[in-house]
mmCIF file of C-alpha atoms in Angstrom:
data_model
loop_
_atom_site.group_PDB
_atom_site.id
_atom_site.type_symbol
_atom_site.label_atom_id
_atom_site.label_comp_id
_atom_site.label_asym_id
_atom_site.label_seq_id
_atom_site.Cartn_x
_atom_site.Cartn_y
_atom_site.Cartn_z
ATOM 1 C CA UNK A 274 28.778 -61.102 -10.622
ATOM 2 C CA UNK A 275 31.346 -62.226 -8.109
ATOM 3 C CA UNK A 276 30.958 -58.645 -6.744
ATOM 4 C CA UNK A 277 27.538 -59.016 -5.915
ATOM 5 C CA UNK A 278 28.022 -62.518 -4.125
ATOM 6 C CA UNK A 279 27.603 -61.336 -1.024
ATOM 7 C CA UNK A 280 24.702 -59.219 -1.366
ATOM 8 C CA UNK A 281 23.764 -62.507 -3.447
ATOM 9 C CA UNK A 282 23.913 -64.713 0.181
ATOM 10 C CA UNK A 283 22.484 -62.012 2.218
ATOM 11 C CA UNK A 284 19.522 -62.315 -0.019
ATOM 12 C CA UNK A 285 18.628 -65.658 0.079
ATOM 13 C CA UNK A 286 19.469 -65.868 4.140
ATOM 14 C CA UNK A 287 16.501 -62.551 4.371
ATOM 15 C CA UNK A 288 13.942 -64.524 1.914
ATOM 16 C CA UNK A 289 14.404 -67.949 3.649
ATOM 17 C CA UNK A 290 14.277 -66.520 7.048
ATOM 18 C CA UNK A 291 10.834 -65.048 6.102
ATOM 19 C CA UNK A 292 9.456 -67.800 4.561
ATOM 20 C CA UNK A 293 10.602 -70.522 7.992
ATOM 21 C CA UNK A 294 8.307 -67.320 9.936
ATOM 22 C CA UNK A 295 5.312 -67.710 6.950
ATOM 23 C CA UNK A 296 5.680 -69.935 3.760
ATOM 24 C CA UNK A 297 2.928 -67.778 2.347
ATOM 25 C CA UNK A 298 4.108 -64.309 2.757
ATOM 26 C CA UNK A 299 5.866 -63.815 -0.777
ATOM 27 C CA UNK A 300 2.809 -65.496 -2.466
ATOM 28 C CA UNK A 301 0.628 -62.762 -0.476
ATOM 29 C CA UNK A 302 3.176 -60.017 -1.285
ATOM 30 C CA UNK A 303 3.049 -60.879 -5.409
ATOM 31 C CA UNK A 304 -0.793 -60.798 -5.463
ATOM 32 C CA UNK A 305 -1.232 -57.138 -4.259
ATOM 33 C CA UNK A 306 0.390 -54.047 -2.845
ATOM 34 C CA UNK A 307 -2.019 -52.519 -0.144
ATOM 35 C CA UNK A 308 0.414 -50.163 2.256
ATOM 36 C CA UNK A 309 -1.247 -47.535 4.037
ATOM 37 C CA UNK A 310 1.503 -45.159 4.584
ATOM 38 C CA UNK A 311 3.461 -43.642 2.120
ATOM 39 C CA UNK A 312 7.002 -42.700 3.383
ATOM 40 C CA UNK A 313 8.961 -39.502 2.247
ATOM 41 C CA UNK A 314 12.624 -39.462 3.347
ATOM 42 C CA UNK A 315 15.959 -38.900 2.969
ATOM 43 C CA UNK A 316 18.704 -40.837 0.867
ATOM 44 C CA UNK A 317 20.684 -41.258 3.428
ATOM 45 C CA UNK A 318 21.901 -45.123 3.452
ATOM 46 C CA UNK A 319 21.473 -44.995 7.356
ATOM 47 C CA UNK A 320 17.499 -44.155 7.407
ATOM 48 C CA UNK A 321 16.067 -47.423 5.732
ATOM 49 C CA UNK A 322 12.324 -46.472 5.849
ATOM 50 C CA UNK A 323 11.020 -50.159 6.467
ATOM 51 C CA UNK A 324 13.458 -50.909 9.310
ATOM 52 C CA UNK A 325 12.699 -48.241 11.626
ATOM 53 C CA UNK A 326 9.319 -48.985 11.929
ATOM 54 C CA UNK A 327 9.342 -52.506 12.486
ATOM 55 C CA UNK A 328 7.186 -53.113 8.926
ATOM 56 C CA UNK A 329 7.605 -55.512 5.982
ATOM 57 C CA UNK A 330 8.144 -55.295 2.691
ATOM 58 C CA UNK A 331 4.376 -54.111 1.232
ATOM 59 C CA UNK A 332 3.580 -51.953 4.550
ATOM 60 C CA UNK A 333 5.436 -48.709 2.837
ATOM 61 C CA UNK A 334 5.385 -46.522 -0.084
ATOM 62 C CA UNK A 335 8.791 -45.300 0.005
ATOM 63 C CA UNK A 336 9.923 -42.067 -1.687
ATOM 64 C CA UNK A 337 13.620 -40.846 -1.376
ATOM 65 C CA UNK A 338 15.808 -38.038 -2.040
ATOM 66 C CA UNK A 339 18.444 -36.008 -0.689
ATOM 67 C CA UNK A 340 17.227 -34.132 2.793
ATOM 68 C CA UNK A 341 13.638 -35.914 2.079
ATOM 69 C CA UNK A 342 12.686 -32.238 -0.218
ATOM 70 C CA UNK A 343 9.201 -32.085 -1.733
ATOM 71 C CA UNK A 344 8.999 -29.220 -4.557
ATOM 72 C CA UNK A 345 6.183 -28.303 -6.986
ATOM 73 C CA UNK A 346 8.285 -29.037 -9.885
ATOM 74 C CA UNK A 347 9.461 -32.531 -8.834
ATOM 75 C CA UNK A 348 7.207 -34.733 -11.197
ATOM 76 C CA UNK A 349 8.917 -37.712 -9.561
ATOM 77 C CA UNK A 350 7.976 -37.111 -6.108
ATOM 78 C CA UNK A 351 4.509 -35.470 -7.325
ATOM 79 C CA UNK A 352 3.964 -38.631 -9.444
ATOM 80 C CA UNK A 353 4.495 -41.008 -6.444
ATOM 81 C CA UNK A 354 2.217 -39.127 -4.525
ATOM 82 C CA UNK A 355 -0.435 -39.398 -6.825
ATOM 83 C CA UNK A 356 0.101 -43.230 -7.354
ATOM 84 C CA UNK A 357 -0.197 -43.731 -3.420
ATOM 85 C CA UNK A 358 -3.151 -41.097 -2.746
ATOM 86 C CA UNK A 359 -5.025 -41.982 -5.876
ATOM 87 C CA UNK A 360 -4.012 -45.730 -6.344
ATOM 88 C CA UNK A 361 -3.147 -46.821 -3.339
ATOM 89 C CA UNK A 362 -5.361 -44.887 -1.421
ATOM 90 C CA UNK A 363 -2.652 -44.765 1.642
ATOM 91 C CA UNK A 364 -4.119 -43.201 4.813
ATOM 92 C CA UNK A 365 -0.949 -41.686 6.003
ATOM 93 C CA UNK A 366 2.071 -39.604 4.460
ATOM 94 C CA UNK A 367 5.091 -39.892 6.989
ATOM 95 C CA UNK A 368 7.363 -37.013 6.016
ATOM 96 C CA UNK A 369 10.980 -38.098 7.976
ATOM 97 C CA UNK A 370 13.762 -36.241 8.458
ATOM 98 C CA UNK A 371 16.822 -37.383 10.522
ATOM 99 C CA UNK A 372 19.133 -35.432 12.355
ATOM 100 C CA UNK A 373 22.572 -34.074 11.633
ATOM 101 C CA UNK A 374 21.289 -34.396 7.490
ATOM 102 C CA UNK A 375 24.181 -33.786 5.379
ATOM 103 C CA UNK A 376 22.290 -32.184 2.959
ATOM 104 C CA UNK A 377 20.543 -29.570 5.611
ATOM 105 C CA UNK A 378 24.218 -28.863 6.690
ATOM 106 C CA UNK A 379 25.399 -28.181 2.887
ATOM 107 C CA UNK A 380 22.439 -25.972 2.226
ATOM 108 C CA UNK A 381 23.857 -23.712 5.553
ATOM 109 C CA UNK A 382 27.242 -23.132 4.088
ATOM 110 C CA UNK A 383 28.631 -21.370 1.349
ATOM 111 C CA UNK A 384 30.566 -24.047 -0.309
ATOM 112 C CA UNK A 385 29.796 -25.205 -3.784
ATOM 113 C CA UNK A 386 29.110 -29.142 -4.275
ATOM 114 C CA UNK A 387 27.427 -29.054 -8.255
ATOM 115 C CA UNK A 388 24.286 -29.828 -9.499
ATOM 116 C CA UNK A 389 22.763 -30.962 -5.626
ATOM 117 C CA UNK A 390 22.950 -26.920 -4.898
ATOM 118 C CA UNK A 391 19.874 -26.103 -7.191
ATOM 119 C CA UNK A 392 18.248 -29.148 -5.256
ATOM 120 C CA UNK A 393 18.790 -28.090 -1.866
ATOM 121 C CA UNK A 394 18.002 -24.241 -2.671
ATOM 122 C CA UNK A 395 14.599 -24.632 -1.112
ATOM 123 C CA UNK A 396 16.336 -25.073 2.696
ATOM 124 C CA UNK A 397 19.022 -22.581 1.639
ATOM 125 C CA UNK A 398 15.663 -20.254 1.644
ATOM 126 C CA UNK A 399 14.351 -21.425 4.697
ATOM 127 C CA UNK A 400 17.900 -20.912 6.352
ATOM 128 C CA UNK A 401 17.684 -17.812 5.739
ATOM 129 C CA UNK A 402 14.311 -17.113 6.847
ATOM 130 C CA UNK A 403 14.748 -18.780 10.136
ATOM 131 C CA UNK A 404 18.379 -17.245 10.656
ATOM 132 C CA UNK A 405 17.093 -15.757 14.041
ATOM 133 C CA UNK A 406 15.736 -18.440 15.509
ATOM 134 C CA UNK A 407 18.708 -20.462 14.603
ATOM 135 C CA UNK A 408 21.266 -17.917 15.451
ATOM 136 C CA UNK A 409 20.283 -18.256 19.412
ATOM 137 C CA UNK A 410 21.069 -22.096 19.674
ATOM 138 C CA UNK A 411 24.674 -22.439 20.496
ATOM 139 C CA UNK A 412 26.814 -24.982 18.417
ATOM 140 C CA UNK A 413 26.355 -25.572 14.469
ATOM 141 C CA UNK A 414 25.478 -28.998 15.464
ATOM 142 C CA UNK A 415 22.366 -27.624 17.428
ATOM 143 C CA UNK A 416 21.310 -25.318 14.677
ATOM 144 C CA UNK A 417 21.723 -28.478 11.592
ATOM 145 C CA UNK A 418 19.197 -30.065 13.970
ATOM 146 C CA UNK A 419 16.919 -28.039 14.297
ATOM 147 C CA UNK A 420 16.817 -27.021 11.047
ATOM 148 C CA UNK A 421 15.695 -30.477 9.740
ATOM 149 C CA UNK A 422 12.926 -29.955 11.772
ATOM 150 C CA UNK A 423 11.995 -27.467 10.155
ATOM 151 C CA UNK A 424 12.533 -28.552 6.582
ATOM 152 C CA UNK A 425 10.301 -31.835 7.958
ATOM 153 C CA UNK A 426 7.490 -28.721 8.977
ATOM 154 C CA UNK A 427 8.473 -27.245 5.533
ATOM 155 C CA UNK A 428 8.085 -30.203 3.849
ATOM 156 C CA UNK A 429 4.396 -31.344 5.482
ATOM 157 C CA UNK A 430 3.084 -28.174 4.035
ATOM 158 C CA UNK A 431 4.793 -28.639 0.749
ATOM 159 C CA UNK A 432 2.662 -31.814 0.328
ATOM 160 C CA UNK A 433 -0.490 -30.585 2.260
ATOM 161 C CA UNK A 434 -0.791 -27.724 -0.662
ATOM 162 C CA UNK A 435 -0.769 -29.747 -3.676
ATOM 163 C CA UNK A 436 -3.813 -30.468 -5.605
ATOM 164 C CA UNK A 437 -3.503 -34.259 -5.377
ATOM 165 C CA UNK A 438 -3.818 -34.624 -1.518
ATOM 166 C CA UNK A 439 -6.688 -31.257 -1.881
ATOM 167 C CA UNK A 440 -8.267 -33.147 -4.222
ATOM 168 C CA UNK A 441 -8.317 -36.790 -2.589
ATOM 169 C CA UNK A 442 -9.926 -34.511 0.546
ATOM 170 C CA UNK A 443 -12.493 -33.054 -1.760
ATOM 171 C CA UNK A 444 -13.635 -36.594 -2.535
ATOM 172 C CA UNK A 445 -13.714 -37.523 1.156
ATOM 173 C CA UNK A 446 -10.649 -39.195 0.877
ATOM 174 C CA UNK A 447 -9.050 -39.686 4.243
ATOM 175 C CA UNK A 448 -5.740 -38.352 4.587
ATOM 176 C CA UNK A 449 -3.339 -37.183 6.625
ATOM 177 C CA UNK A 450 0.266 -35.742 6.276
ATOM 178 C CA UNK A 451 2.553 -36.359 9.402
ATOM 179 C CA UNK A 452 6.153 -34.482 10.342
ATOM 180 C CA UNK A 453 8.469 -36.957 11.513
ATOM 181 C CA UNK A 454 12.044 -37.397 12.255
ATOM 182 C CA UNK A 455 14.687 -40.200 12.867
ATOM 183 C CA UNK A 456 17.925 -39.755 15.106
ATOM 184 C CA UNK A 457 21.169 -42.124 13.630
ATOM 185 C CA UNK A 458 22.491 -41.761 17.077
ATOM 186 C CA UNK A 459 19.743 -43.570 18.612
ATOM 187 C CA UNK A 460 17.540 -45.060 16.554
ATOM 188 C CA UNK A 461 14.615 -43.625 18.170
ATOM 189 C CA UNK A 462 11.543 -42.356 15.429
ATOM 190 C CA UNK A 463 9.558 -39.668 16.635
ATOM 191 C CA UNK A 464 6.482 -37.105 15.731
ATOM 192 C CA UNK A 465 6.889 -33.494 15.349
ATOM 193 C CA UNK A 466 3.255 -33.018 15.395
ATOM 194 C CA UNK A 467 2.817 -31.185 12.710
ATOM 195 C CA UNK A 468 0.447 -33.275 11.190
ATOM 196 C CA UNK A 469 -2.080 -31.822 8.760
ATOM 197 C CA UNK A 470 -5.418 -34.036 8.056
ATOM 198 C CA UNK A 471 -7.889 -30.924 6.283
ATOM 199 C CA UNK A 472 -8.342 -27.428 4.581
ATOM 200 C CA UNK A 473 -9.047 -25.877 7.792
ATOM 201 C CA UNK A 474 -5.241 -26.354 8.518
ATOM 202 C CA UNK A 475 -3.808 -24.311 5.689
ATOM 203 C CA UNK A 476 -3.256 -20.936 4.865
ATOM 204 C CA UNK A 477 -6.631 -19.809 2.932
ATOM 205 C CA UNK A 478 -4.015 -18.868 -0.102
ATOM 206 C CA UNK A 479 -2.919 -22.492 -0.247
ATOM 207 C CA UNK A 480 -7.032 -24.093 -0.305
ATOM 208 C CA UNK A 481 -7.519 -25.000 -3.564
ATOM 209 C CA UNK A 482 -11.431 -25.261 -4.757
ATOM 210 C CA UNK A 483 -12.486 -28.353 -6.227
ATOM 211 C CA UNK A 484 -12.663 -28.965 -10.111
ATOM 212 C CA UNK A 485 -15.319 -28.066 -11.848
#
């Protein structure tokens, strides 16, 4: 316990200081949990989700993984997706990257790290599709950034094309999907507008019809 003592006093400093600024706010946070935007990043300890938006505890969904990766066969990721869209009924799915993402640079290079190589196989792929592009920039550092840009793009689409957000949109649902990204070196969030809101902004091969 004496390990966590500090952690412990930070704690109690964060609650009290929110409760001087409104005695009610924990009361309101216990009796429901109504965020609007869910939040898919990275693990990275440097990209806390709430804190670079300026938003409370109860204002985001948060979803995390290594280089902020959604795949078909996740069923952790899909299942938080479905609790927000379906439960929730969130408005807004921020997908944020950040720059210079260690595990963008790992999927670039050759070097085996374990199990996290399956994981990041996905941007290994798109590497390799986008070697061109990539191949004009001029430093390594340019290219790792510019790559989690494109993983972010990736990434939108990954979520736009599964059959919970097609679905919430075949009810009416109102949804949209937005590309985002963080830089650690400045703290500044920004769009990559890439933001998907419909059907008519996939790929017909992705539109799924609606069940019967």
């Amino acid at each position: 316990m004496h390990d966590l003592q500090e952690l412990i006093d930070n704690n109690q400093r964060w609650a009290d200081a929110i409760t001087q600024r409104d005695p009610d706010f924990f009361a309101k946070l216990a009796r429901q949990q109504t965020p609007e935007f869910l939040w898919i990043g990275c693990s990275d300890a440097r990209v806390p989700a709430n804190e670079i938006v300026g938003m409370l505890p109860g204002d985001l969904f948060v979803h995390r993984n290594v280089a902020n990766v959604v795949l078909h066969t996740d069923l952790n990721c899909l299942s938080v997706i479905q609790y927000a869209v379906e439960v929730l009924k969130v408005k807004h799915i921020l997908v944020t990257g950040h720059y210079g993402c260690g595990g963008v640079r790992a999927a670039m290079q050759d070097r085996q790290l374990g199990l996290i190589d399956g994981w990041l196989r996905s941007i290994r792929d798109l590497y390799y599709e986008k070697r061109g592009e990539l191949a004009k920039l001029d430093s390594i550092d340019a290219q790792v950034d510019r790559l989690c840009e494109l993983n972010v793009i990736q990434q939108v689409a990954n979520v736009a094309h599964t059959s919970i957000v097609q679905n919430a949109w075949h009810r009416g649902q109102e949804l949209s999907i937005h590309g985002c990204i963080y830089g650690i070196k400045d703290g500044r969030w920004k769009s990559l507008d890439t933001t998907i809101s419909g059907f008519a902004q996939l790929p017909p091969q992705y539109r799924l019809r609606p069940l019967e």
